Coordinates of C-alpha atoms in Angstrom, one line a residue:
Chain O
X1 CA 11.2 -9.4 -34.3
X2 CA 13.5 -11.6 -32.4
X3 CA 13.8 -9.3 -29.4
X4 CA 10.1 -9.8 -28.6
X5 CA 10.6 -13.3 -27.5
X6 CA 12.0 -13.0 -23.9
X7 CA 9.3 -10.5 -23.0
X8 CA 6.5 -12.8 -24.1
X9 CA 8.0 -15.4 -21.7
X10 CA 7.5 -13.1 -18.7
X11 CA 5.0 -14.9 -16.5
X12 CA 4.3 -15.1 -12.8
X13 CA 5.0 -18.8 -12.7
X14 CA 6.7 -21.2 -15.2
X15 CA 3.9 -23.1 -17.0
X16 CA 3.3 -26.6 -16.2
X17 CA 3.4 -29.1 -19.1
X18 CA -0.4 -29.4 -19.0
X19 CA -1.0 -25.8 -19.3
X20 CA 1.7 -25.4 -22.1
X21 CA -0.1 -28.0 -24.0
X22 CA -3.5 -26.4 -23.7
X23 CA -2.1 -23.1 -24.8
X24 CA -0.4 -24.4 -27.9
X25 CA -3.6 -26.1 -28.9
X26 CA -5.4 -22.8 -28.6
X27 CA -3.2 -20.0 -29.8
X28 CA -5.1 -19.6 -33.0
X29 CA -7.4 -16.6 -33.7
X30 CA -10.8 -17.0 -32.1
X31 CA -9.6 -18.8 -28.9
X32 CA -10.0 -17.1 -25.5
X33 CA -7.3 -14.9 -24.2
X34 CA -9.2 -13.2 -21.2
X35 CA -12.1 -14.8 -19.4
X36 CA -13.8 -12.6 -16.9
X37 CA -16.2 -14.8 -14.6
X38 CA -18.8 -13.1 -12.5
X39 CA -16.2 -10.5 -11.3
X40 CA -17.0 -8.1 -8.4
X41 CA -14.5 -5.4 -7.4
X42 CA -15.0 -3.6 -4.2
X43 CA -12.3 -1.1 -3.1
X44 CA -11.7 1.1 -0.2
X45 CA -11.4 4.8 -0.4
X46 CA -9.4 6.6 2.3
X47 CA -9.9 10.2 3.3
X48 CA -13.6 10.5 2.2
X49 CA -14.6 12.7 5.2
X50 CA -18.3 13.0 6.1
X51 CA -20.1 16.3 6.9
X52 CA -19.6 16.2 10.7
X53 CA -16.0 15.1 10.5
X54 CA -14.2 18.5 10.8
X55 CA -10.8 16.9 10.1
X56 CA -9.0 18.4 13.0
X57 CA -7.0 16.7 15.8
X58 CA -9.6 17.0 18.4
X59 CA -12.3 15.1 16.5
X60 CA -9.7 12.4 15.6
X61 CA -8.8 12.0 19.3
X62 CA -12.6 11.7 20.3
X63 CA -13.0 9.1 17.6
X64 CA -10.1 7.0 19.0
X65 CA -11.6 7.4 22.6
X66 CA -15.1 6.2 21.4
X67 CA -13.3 3.4 19.6
X68 CA -15.0 4.2 16.4
X69 CA -12.4 3.3 13.7
X70 CA -12.0 5.7 10.7
X71 CA -15.1 6.9 9.2
X72 CA -13.1 8.2 6.3
X73 CA -12.9 4.8 4.9
X74 CA -15.6 4.0 2.5
X75 CA -16.3 1.0 0.3
X76 CA -17.1 1.4 -3.4
X77 CA -18.6 -1.5 -5.3
X78 CA -17.2 -0.6 -8.7
X79 CA -17.7 -3.7 -10.8
X80 CA -20.7 -5.9 -10.0
X81 CA -20.9 -9.3 -11.5
X82 CA -19.3 -8.8 -14.9
X83 CA -18.7 -11.8 -17.2
X84 CA -17.4 -12.0 -20.7
X85 CA -14.9 -13.9 -22.9
X86 CA -12.3 -12.1 -25.0
X87 CA -10.6 -13.8 -27.9
X88 CA -7.4 -13.7 -29.9
X89 CA -7.6 -10.8 -32.4
X90 CA -10.4 -9.0 -30.6
X91 CA -10.2 -5.2 -30.1
X92 CA -12.8 -4.6 -27.4
X93 CA -14.0 -1.0 -26.7
X94 CA -15.4 -0.3 -23.3
X95 CA -17.8 2.6 -23.0
X96 CA -19.9 4.1 -20.3
X97 CA -20.4 7.2 -18.3
X98 CA -17.7 8.6 -15.8
X99 CA -17.6 6.3 -12.8
X100 CA -19.2 3.4 -14.6
X101 CA -16.3 1.2 -13.6
X102 CA -14.4 1.1 -16.9
X103 CA -10.9 1.8 -15.5
X104 CA -11.5 -0.5 -12.6
X105 CA -12.4 -3.3 -14.9
X106 CA -9.2 -2.7 -17.0
X107 CA -7.1 -2.8 -13.7
X108 CA -8.8 -5.9 -12.7
X109 CA -8.0 -7.7 -15.9
X110 CA -4.4 -6.4 -15.7
X111 CA -4.2 -8.2 -12.3
X112 CA -3.6 -5.0 -10.5
X113 CA -6.8 -5.0 -8.4
X114 CA -7.8 -8.2 -6.4
X115 CA -11.4 -9.4 -7.1
X116 CA -13.8 -9.4 -4.1
X117 CA -15.4 -12.5 -5.7
X118 CA -15.3 -14.0 -9.2
X119 CA -12.1 -14.4 -11.3
X120 CA -10.2 -13.1 -14.2
X121 CA -8.4 -15.8 -16.3
X122 CA -5.8 -14.7 -18.7
X123 CA -3.3 -16.1 -21.3
X124 CA 0.0 -14.4 -20.5
X125 CA 0.4 -11.1 -18.7
X126 CA -2.0 -8.4 -19.7
X127 CA -0.4 -5.1 -19.5
X128 CA -2.0 -1.6 -18.9
X129 CA -0.8 1.0 -21.3
X130 CA 0.3 3.0 -18.4
X131 CA 4.0 3.7 -18.6
X132 CA 3.4 7.4 -17.6
X133 CA 3.6 6.5 -14.0
X134 CA 7.4 5.7 -14.4
X135 CA 8.3 8.8 -16.3
X136 CA 9.7 12.0 -14.7
X137 CA 8.7 15.3 -16.2
X138 CA 12.0 17.0 -15.1
X139 CA 14.0 14.7 -17.3
X140 CA 14.6 14.8 -21.1
X141 CA 12.4 12.7 -23.5
X142 CA 15.5 10.7 -24.2
X143 CA 16.1 9.6 -20.6
X144 CA 12.4 8.9 -20.2
X145 CA 12.3 6.6 -23.2
X146 CA 15.0 4.6 -21.7
X147 CA 13.4 4.7 -18.2
X148 CA 10.0 3.8 -19.5
X149 CA 11.3 0.9 -21.6
X150 CA 13.3 -0.6 -18.7
X151 CA 10.2 -0.2 -16.4
X152 CA 8.2 -2.4 -18.9
X153 CA 10.9 -4.9 -18.6
X154 CA 12.9 -4.4 -21.8
X155 CA 16.7 -5.0 -22.0
X156 CA 19.3 -2.4 -22.9
X157 CA 19.6 -4.1 -26.4
X158 CA 15.8 -4.0 -27.0
X159 CA 15.8 -0.4 -25.9
X160 CA 18.6 0.5 -28.4
X161 CA 16.8 -1.3 -31.2
X162 CA 13.5 0.4 -30.5
X163 CA 14.8 3.9 -29.6
X164 CA 14.5 5.6 -33.1
X165 CA 11.2 4.0 -33.8
X166 CA 9.8 5.4 -30.6
X167 CA 11.1 8.9 -31.4
X168 CA 9.8 8.7 -35.0
X169 CA 6.4 7.4 -34.0
X170 CA 6.0 10.1 -31.4
X171 CA 6.9 12.8 -34.0
X172 CA 8.4 15.0 -31.2
X173 CA 11.6 15.6 -33.3
X174 CA 14.4 17.5 -31.5
X175 CA 12.2 18.0 -28.5
X176 CA 13.5 14.5 -27.3
X177 CA 16.5 16.4 -25.9
X178 CA 14.3 18.7 -23.7
X179 CA 12.7 17.9 -20.3
X180 CA 9.2 16.5 -20.8
X181 CA 7.9 19.4 -18.5
X182 CA 8.4 21.7 -21.6
X183 CA 6.1 19.5 -23.9
X184 CA 2.6 20.4 -24.9
X185 CA 0.0 18.0 -23.5
X186 CA -0.3 16.6 -27.0
X187 CA 3.4 15.9 -27.4
X188 CA 3.5 14.3 -24.0
X189 CA 0.7 11.9 -24.7
X190 CA 2.2 11.0 -28.0
X191 CA 5.6 10.2 -26.5
X192 CA 3.8 8.1 -23.7
X193 CA 1.9 6.1 -26.3
X194 CA 4.9 5.6 -28.4
X195 CA 6.9 4.2 -25.4
X196 CA 4.1 2.1 -24.1
X197 CA 3.3 0.6 -27.4
X198 CA 7.0 -0.3 -28.1
X199 CA 6.7 -3.4 -26.2
X200 CA 4.9 -6.4 -27.7
X201 CA 2.0 -7.2 -25.4
X202 CA -0.2 -10.4 -25.4
X203 CA -3.1 -8.5 -24.0
X204 CA -3.0 -4.7 -24.2
X205 CA -5.3 -2.4 -22.1
X206 CA -5.6 1.2 -23.2
X207 CA -7.2 3.7 -20.9
X208 CA -7.8 7.0 -22.6
X209 CA -4.4 7.2 -24.2
X210 CA -5.7 8.5 -27.4
X211 CA -7.8 11.4 -25.9
X212 CA -5.1 14.0 -26.6
X213 CA -3.0 14.3 -29.7
X214 CA -4.0 15.7 -33.0
X215 CA -6.0 13.9 -35.8
X216 CA -2.8 12.7 -37.7
X217 CA -1.4 11.1 -34.5
X218 CA -4.7 9.4 -33.8
X219 CA -4.7 7.9 -37.2
X220 CA -1.2 6.5 -36.6
X221 CA -2.0 5.1 -33.2
X222 CA -5.1 3.4 -34.5
X223 CA -3.1 1.8 -37.1
X224 CA -0.7 0.5 -34.4
X225 CA -3.6 -0.9 -32.5
X226 CA -4.9 -2.6 -35.6
X227 CA -1.4 -4.2 -36.1
X228 CA -1.4 -5.5 -32.5
X229 CA -4.7 -7.1 -33.2
X230 CA -3.4 -8.7 -36.2
X231 CA -0.5 -10.2 -34.4
X232 CA -3.3 -12.2 -32.6
X233 CA -3.2 -10.2 -29.4
X234 CA -6.2 -8.8 -27.7
X235 CA -6.7 -5.1 -27.2
X236 CA -9.1 -3.4 -24.7
X237 CA -9.6 0.3 -25.3
X238 CA -11.5 2.7 -23.0
X239 CA -12.4 6.0 -24.6
X240 CA -14.9 8.8 -24.4
X241 CA -14.5 9.6 -28.0
X242 CA -16.9 7.1 -29.6
X243 CA -15.6 7.6 -33.2
X244 CA -12.3 6.2 -32.1
X245 CA -14.0 3.1 -30.6
X246 CA -16.2 2.6 -33.7
X247 CA -13.3 2.8 -36.1
X248 CA -10.9 0.6 -34.0
X249 CA -12.9 -2.0 -32.3
X250 CA -14.8 -5.1 -33.5
X251 CA -16.8 -5.5 -30.3
X252 CA -18.0 -3.0 -27.7
X253 CA -19.0 -3.4 -24.0
X254 CA -21.2 -0.9 -22.5
X255 CA -20.8 -0.6 -18.7
X256 CA -23.4 1.1 -16.6
X257 CA -23.0 1.5 -12.9
X258 CA -20.6 -1.5 -12.8
X259 CA -22.8 -3.9 -14.7
X260 CA -22.7 -4.7 -18.4
X261 CA -25.6 -3.1 -20.1
X262 CA -24.9 -4.3 -23.6
X263 CA -22.2 -6.4 -25.4
X264 CA -21.9 -6.7 -29.1
X265 CA -21.3 -5.2 -32.5
X266 CA -19.9 -1.5 -32.2
X267 CA -22.5 0.1 -34.4
X268 CA -25.4 -1.3 -32.5
X269 CA -24.1 -0.8 -29.0
X270 CA -22.9 2.7 -29.7
X271 CA -26.3 3.8 -31.3
X272 CA -28.1 2.3 -28.3
X273 CA -25.6 4.1 -25.9
X274 CA -26.3 7.4 -27.7
X275 CA -29.9 7.0 -27.3
X276 CA -29.8 6.3 -23.6
Chain G
X1 CA -30.2 -6.0 -21.0
X2 CA -28.4 -8.0 -18.4
X3 CA -25.9 -10.6 -19.5
X4 CA -26.2 -14.3 -19.0
X5 CA -22.7 -16.0 -18.7
X6 CA -23.3 -18.8 -21.2
X7 CA -24.6 -16.4 -23.8
X8 CA -21.1 -15.2 -24.5
X9 CA -19.5 -18.6 -25.0
X10 CA -22.5 -19.4 -27.0
X11 CA -22.2 -16.7 -29.5
X12 CA -18.7 -17.8 -30.2
X13 CA -19.6 -21.4 -30.7
X14 CA -18.6 -22.7 -27.2
X15 CA -20.6 -25.3 -25.4
X16 CA -23.5 -23.7 -23.8
X17 CA -23.3 -25.8 -20.6
X18 CA -19.5 -25.2 -20.0
X19 CA -18.8 -22.9 -17.0
X20 CA -16.4 -20.0 -17.7
X21 CA -13.9 -21.6 -15.2
X22 CA -14.0 -24.8 -17.1
X23 CA -13.4 -23.0 -20.4
X24 CA -10.5 -21.1 -18.9
X25 CA -8.9 -24.4 -17.8
X26 CA -9.4 -26.1 -21.1
X27 CA -7.5 -23.2 -22.8
X28 CA -4.8 -23.1 -20.3
X29 CA -5.7 -19.7 -18.9
X30 CA -4.9 -18.8 -15.4
X31 CA -5.9 -16.3 -12.6
X32 CA -3.9 -13.1 -12.9
X33 CA -3.1 -12.6 -9.2
X34 CA -0.4 -15.0 -7.6
X35 CA 2.8 -14.6 -5.7
X36 CA 5.8 -16.1 -7.5
X37 CA 8.1 -18.5 -5.7
X38 CA 11.1 -17.0 -3.9
X39 CA 13.7 -18.2 -6.4
X40 CA 11.6 -17.1 -9.3
X41 CA 11.2 -13.8 -7.7
X42 CA 14.9 -13.3 -7.3
X43 CA 15.2 -14.2 -11.0
X44 CA 12.6 -11.5 -11.9
X45 CA 14.3 -8.9 -9.8
X46 CA 17.6 -9.7 -11.6
X47 CA 15.9 -9.2 -14.9
X48 CA 14.8 -5.8 -13.7
X49 CA 18.3 -4.6 -12.7
X50 CA 18.5 -2.1 -15.6
X51 CA 15.2 -0.5 -14.4
X52 CA 16.7 -0.3 -10.8
X53 CA 19.8 1.5 -11.8
X54 CA 18.1 3.7 -14.3
X55 CA 15.4 4.6 -11.9
X56 CA 17.9 5.5 -9.1
X57 CA 20.1 7.6 -11.4
X58 CA 17.0 9.4 -12.8
X59 CA 15.7 10.2 -9.4
X60 CA 19.1 11.7 -8.5
X61 CA 19.2 13.7 -11.7
X62 CA 15.7 15.0 -11.3
X63 CA 16.2 15.9 -7.7
X64 CA 18.7 18.7 -8.5
X65 CA 17.4 19.5 -12.0
X66 CA 15.4 22.7 -10.9
X67 CA 18.6 24.3 -9.1
X68 CA 21.1 26.4 -10.9
X69 CA 24.1 24.5 -9.6
X70 CA 22.5 21.2 -10.7
X71 CA 24.4 18.0 -10.0
X72 CA 27.0 20.0 -7.9
X73 CA 24.6 19.7 -5.1
X74 CA 25.4 16.0 -4.8
X75 CA 28.8 17.3 -3.6
X76 CA 27.7 20.5 -1.9
X77 CA 25.0 18.8 0.4
X78 CA 27.4 16.6 2.3
X79 CA 30.0 19.5 2.5
X80 CA 27.4 21.9 4.0
X81 CA 26.2 19.1 6.3
X82 CA 29.7 18.5 7.6
X83 CA 30.3 22.2 8.2
X84 CA 27.0 22.6 10.2
X85 CA 27.7 19.7 12.4
X86 CA 31.3 20.8 12.9
X87 CA 30.0 24.2 14.0
X88 CA 27.3 22.7 16.4
X89 CA 29.4 20.1 18.1
X90 CA 33.0 21.0 17.5
X91 CA 32.9 24.7 18.0
X92 CA 29.9 25.6 20.0
X93 CA 29.4 22.6 22.2
X94 CA 33.1 21.8 22.1
X95 CA 33.0 18.0 22.4
X96 CA 36.6 17.7 21.2
X97 CA 38.3 16.7 24.4
X98 CA 39.7 13.2 24.6
X99 CA 38.9 12.3 20.9
X100 CA 41.8 12.6 18.4
X101 CA 40.8 14.4 15.2
X102 CA 37.3 15.2 16.3
X103 CA 36.5 16.9 13.1
X104 CA 37.0 13.6 11.1
X105 CA 35.6 11.6 13.8
X106 CA 32.3 13.5 13.8
X107 CA 31.9 13.8 10.0
X108 CA 32.5 10.1 9.5
X109 CA 29.9 9.4 12.0
X110 CA 27.4 11.8 10.4
X111 CA 28.0 10.6 6.9
X112 CA 27.9 6.9 7.7
X113 CA 24.7 7.2 9.8
X114 CA 23.1 9.4 7.1
X115 CA 23.6 6.6 4.6
X116 CA 21.6 4.1 6.7
X117 CA 19.1 6.6 7.8
X118 CA 18.3 7.9 4.4
X119 CA 18.1 4.4 2.8
X120 CA 15.8 3.1 5.4
X121 CA 13.5 6.3 5.4
X122 CA 13.5 6.2 1.6
X123 CA 12.6 2.5 1.7
X124 CA 9.8 3.0 4.1
X125 CA 8.3 5.5 1.5
X126 CA 9.1 3.6 -1.6
X127 CA 5.9 1.7 -1.9
X128 CA 3.4 4.5 -0.7
X129 CA 5.1 7.2 -2.9
X130 CA 4.9 5.0 -6.1
X131 CA 1.4 3.6 -5.9
X132 CA 0.5 4.9 -9.4
X133 CA 3.5 3.1 -10.8
X134 CA 2.7 -0.1 -8.9
X135 CA -1.0 0.2 -10.1
X136 CA 0.1 0.5 -13.8
X137 CA 3.0 -1.9 -14.4
X138 CA 4.0 -5.4 -13.5
X139 CA 7.4 -5.7 -11.9
X140 CA 8.8 -7.3 -8.8
X141 CA 8.0 -4.5 -6.1
X142 CA 11.4 -5.1 -4.4
X143 CA 12.8 -3.1 -7.3
X144 CA 11.5 0.1 -5.7
X145 CA 13.2 -0.1 -2.3
X146 CA 16.2 -1.4 -4.1
X147 CA 16.3 1.6 -6.4
X148 CA 16.1 3.9 -3.4
X149 CA 19.1 2.1 -1.8
X150 CA 21.1 2.5 -5.0
X151 CA 20.2 6.1 -5.2
X152 CA 21.6 6.7 -1.6
X153 CA 24.7 4.6 -2.5
X154 CA 25.3 6.9 -5.4
X155 CA 24.9 9.9 -3.0
X156 CA 27.3 8.1 -0.5
X157 CA 30.0 7.9 -3.0
X158 CA 30.1 11.8 -3.3
X159 CA 30.0 12.0 0.5
X160 CA 33.0 9.6 0.7
X161 CA 34.9 11.7 -1.6
X162 CA 34.3 14.8 0.7
X163 CA 35.1 12.6 3.7
X164 CA 38.4 11.4 2.3
X165 CA 39.3 15.1 1.4
X166 CA 38.6 16.0 5.1
X167 CA 40.5 13.2 6.6
X168 CA 43.5 14.0 4.5
X169 CA 43.2 17.8 5.1
X170 CA 43.1 17.1 8.9
X171 CA 46.5 15.5 8.7
X172 CA 45.8 11.6 8.6
X173 CA 48.0 9.4 6.4
X174 CA 46.6 7.2 3.6
X175 CA 47.2 3.7 4.9
X176 CA 46.6 0.1 3.8
X177 CA 43.6 -0.1 6.3
X178 CA 41.8 1.9 3.5
X179 CA 41.7 -1.2 1.5
X180 CA 39.0 -2.6 3.9
X181 CA 36.8 0.4 3.4
X182 CA 34.8 -1.2 0.4
X183 CA 34.2 -4.3 2.6
X184 CA 32.8 -2.2 5.4
X185 CA 30.7 -0.2 3.0
X186 CA 29.4 -3.4 1.3
X187 CA 28.3 -4.8 4.7
X188 CA 26.5 -1.7 5.5
X189 CA 24.8 -1.5 2.1
X190 CA 23.6 -5.1 2.6
X191 CA 22.2 -4.2 6.0
X192 CA 20.6 -1.0 4.5
X193 CA 18.9 -3.0 1.7
X194 CA 17.5 -5.5 4.2
X195 CA 16.2 -3.0 6.7
X196 CA 14.8 -0.9 3.8
X197 CA 12.9 -3.8 2.4
X198 CA 11.5 -4.6 5.8
X199 CA 10.4 -1.0 6.4
X200 CA 9.0 -0.9 2.9
X201 CA 6.4 -3.5 3.8
X202 CA 5.8 -1.8 7.1
X203 CA 5.4 1.7 5.6
X204 CA 3.2 0.3 2.8
X205 CA 0.4 -0.9 5.1
X206 CA 0.9 1.0 8.3
X207 CA 0.4 4.5 6.9
X208 CA 1.2 6.3 10.1
X209 CA 4.7 4.9 10.0
X210 CA 6.2 7.7 8.0
X211 CA 5.0 10.2 10.6
X212 CA 6.7 8.2 13.4
X213 CA 9.9 7.3 11.5
X214 CA 11.7 10.6 11.9
X215 CA 11.6 10.3 15.7
X216 CA 12.8 6.7 15.6
X217 CA 15.6 7.7 13.4
X218 CA 16.6 10.7 15.6
X219 CA 16.7 8.4 18.7
X220 CA 18.8 5.9 16.7
X221 CA 21.1 8.7 15.7
X222 CA 21.7 9.7 19.4
X223 CA 22.3 6.2 20.5
X224 CA 24.8 5.3 17.7
X225 CA 27.8 7.3 18.9
X226 CA 27.8 9.7 16.1
X227 CA 28.7 12.7 18.4
X228 CA 30.6 10.8 21.2
X229 CA 32.8 7.7 21.6
X230 CA 30.7 4.8 23.0
X231 CA 33.6 3.2 25.0
X232 CA 34.4 6.5 26.6
X233 CA 30.8 7.1 27.7
X234 CA 30.4 3.5 29.1
X235 CA 33.7 3.6 30.9
X236 CA 32.2 6.0 33.5
X237 CA 29.3 3.7 34.2
X238 CA 29.2 1.7 37.4
X239 CA 30.0 -2.0 37.4
X240 CA 26.3 -2.9 37.7
X241 CA 25.4 -1.2 34.5
X242 CA 28.2 -2.8 32.4
X243 CA 25.6 -4.6 30.2
X244 CA 24.9 -1.3 28.6
X245 CA 28.1 -1.5 26.7
X246 CA 27.0 -4.8 25.2
X247 CA 23.6 -3.4 24.2
X248 CA 25.2 -0.5 22.5
X249 CA 27.7 -2.8 20.7
X250 CA 24.8 -4.7 19.2
X251 CA 23.7 -1.5 17.4
X252 CA 24.3 -2.0 13.8
X253 CA 24.8 1.7 13.0
X254 CA 27.4 1.9 15.9
X255 CA 29.3 -0.9 14.4
X256 CA 29.4 0.4 10.9
X257 CA 30.4 3.8 12.2
X258 CA 33.2 2.2 14.4
X259 CA 34.5 0.3 11.4
X260 CA 34.8 3.3 9.2
X261 CA 36.4 5.5 11.8
X262 CA 39.0 2.7 12.8
X263 CA 39.8 2.1 9.1
X264 CA 39.8 5.6 7.8
X265 CA 41.2 7.7 10.6
X266 CA 42.8 5.7 13.3
X267 CA 44.7 3.2 11.2
X268 CA 43.7 -0.1 13.0
X269 CA 41.5 -3.0 12.0
X270 CA 38.6 -2.2 14.2
X271 CA 37.7 -4.3 17.3
X272 CA 36.1 -7.8 17.0
X273 CA 32.7 -6.8 18.2
X274 CA 32.4 -4.3 15.4
X275 CA 33.1 -6.8 12.7
X276 CA 30.8 -9.4 14.3
X277 CA 28.0 -7.0 14.7
X278 CA 28.4 -5.7 11.2
X279 CA 28.4 -9.0 9.5
X280 CA 25.5 -10.5 11.6
X281 CA 23.3 -7.6 11.0
X282 CA 24.1 -7.5 7.2
X283 CA 23.1 -11.2 6.8
X284 CA 20.3 -11.1 9.2
X285 CA 18.6 -7.9 7.8
X286 CA 19.0 -9.0 4.2
X287 CA 17.5 -12.5 4.6
X288 CA 14.6 -11.5 7.0
X289 CA 14.0 -8.3 5.1
X290 CA 13.7 -9.8 1.7
X291 CA 11.7 -12.8 2.9
X292 CA 9.3 -10.4 4.8
X293 CA 8.9 -8.1 1.8
X294 CA 8.3 -10.9 -0.5
X295 CA 5.5 -12.4 1.5
X296 CA 3.3 -9.4 0.8
X297 CA 4.3 -9.2 -2.9
X298 CA 0.8 -9.6 -4.4
X299 CA -0.7 -7.0 -1.9
X300 CA 1.3 -3.9 -2.6
X301 CA -0.7 -1.1 -4.1
X302 CA -4.1 -2.9 -3.7
X303 CA -7.2 -2.2 -1.9

């Protein structure tokens, strides 16, 4: 795959000679790709009105006069002191209840949320499998494939080379000529996964992408995740479907209220999680 | 079960005493959040040019995809706008006196101002309206205000077609001055991009800006000589207020409108003040706007 090369080069800074050397020494399977060091994420939520805040202009004016700032702003401490090391060839499942900080952790690894303290060190640019945000449902699948690929930083030549593969993998057939708003939720999810996984990622973060879609598509997408693992990348997978995690991952991290409750072998962690 | 840091490294055969930061350094890993240098940023942006174009076109296509006439609205919208303004100012308020070919004069003003107004308002919203995109993918954020500017440029091309039709229908000849029109539009586009980048950063962090902007834009519209001729108005002023003319001539929108009217309708190469103002603002806005936007690159869509 010659076309993958320029994308892998995409980095925030050109590497210094020293870093380059350190990386070439350690690109083999088993060396670290992502290091999360005592990570804390606190984010602000706007518009979380309290009971007495009636949300009309008069109360807003009163608040200004009393010089009280905006009470609608709340701080949420979503990730609390998480540390782990992920390595080349790892597929790491992240499990936990709703609101346990799974998605926040993924965003922080992708470098899309700044840490309040601690740090995330990465090799290359981790990418969130989140191309959906760039797609427009009024447009045809065909246009969305091009748009999504460009949004991920592919060139026209790369898009042409990958186009048929994306359509085949998504299995949407002639629907590619119809607007995405006419797709069933399963078809939409399949096309999104097909677009997002068309690019070669060093570190891939998948957040609930496999929740929809039928059994057959789930099998195919698991196979693709395996392929990515084998090409010595690292895959993070958030899913509520524990079977998917157990089949796909070689390691599972259990998050509970923003902290790591358990980290290790999938079968062990999942059975402990099921008992809790 | 809580998790001691070194246990992870231990399990994989790393040195138990090595801190995670040192381990990262040893393997050449780096922190994810950093702002690229300005030249590198320009390069990244250039690499995303296909995205900028595709995103702009897609937004234009999806904008009218629900209507029966579809893309025809790209032409109908400026045509209807021209009709409404002519009815208001040409017929009802009868502003025509003293201005040759008031129809073309007015519609040129409206279209040229709308180009700047829509680009700048779009830019101000380009970050806050695309937070989910910013939070999902890595790309130079300046691609978004830039895409909005390209989208408005595409719309302007249709407006110019309507405008040229009106100018010819109202009896103006096609002249060699028309050759300068692309230069005038390029200067305006440059100014628009700069102003839009500047407002994109303002709009991203000062959320109330989008409420305020329509009023600022309307004030700007009235001050830019869209409906009247600036020299005619300031001619009536007493000597002591002569400086008002200079202030009005510093207005970039007034300069771009003046340029287009002189080139397109009145067949003369526009006064010097208009060219000076137009060039100064194009360069100034682009340099300052781009620099100002880039300075906050790593903070868009966060927190």
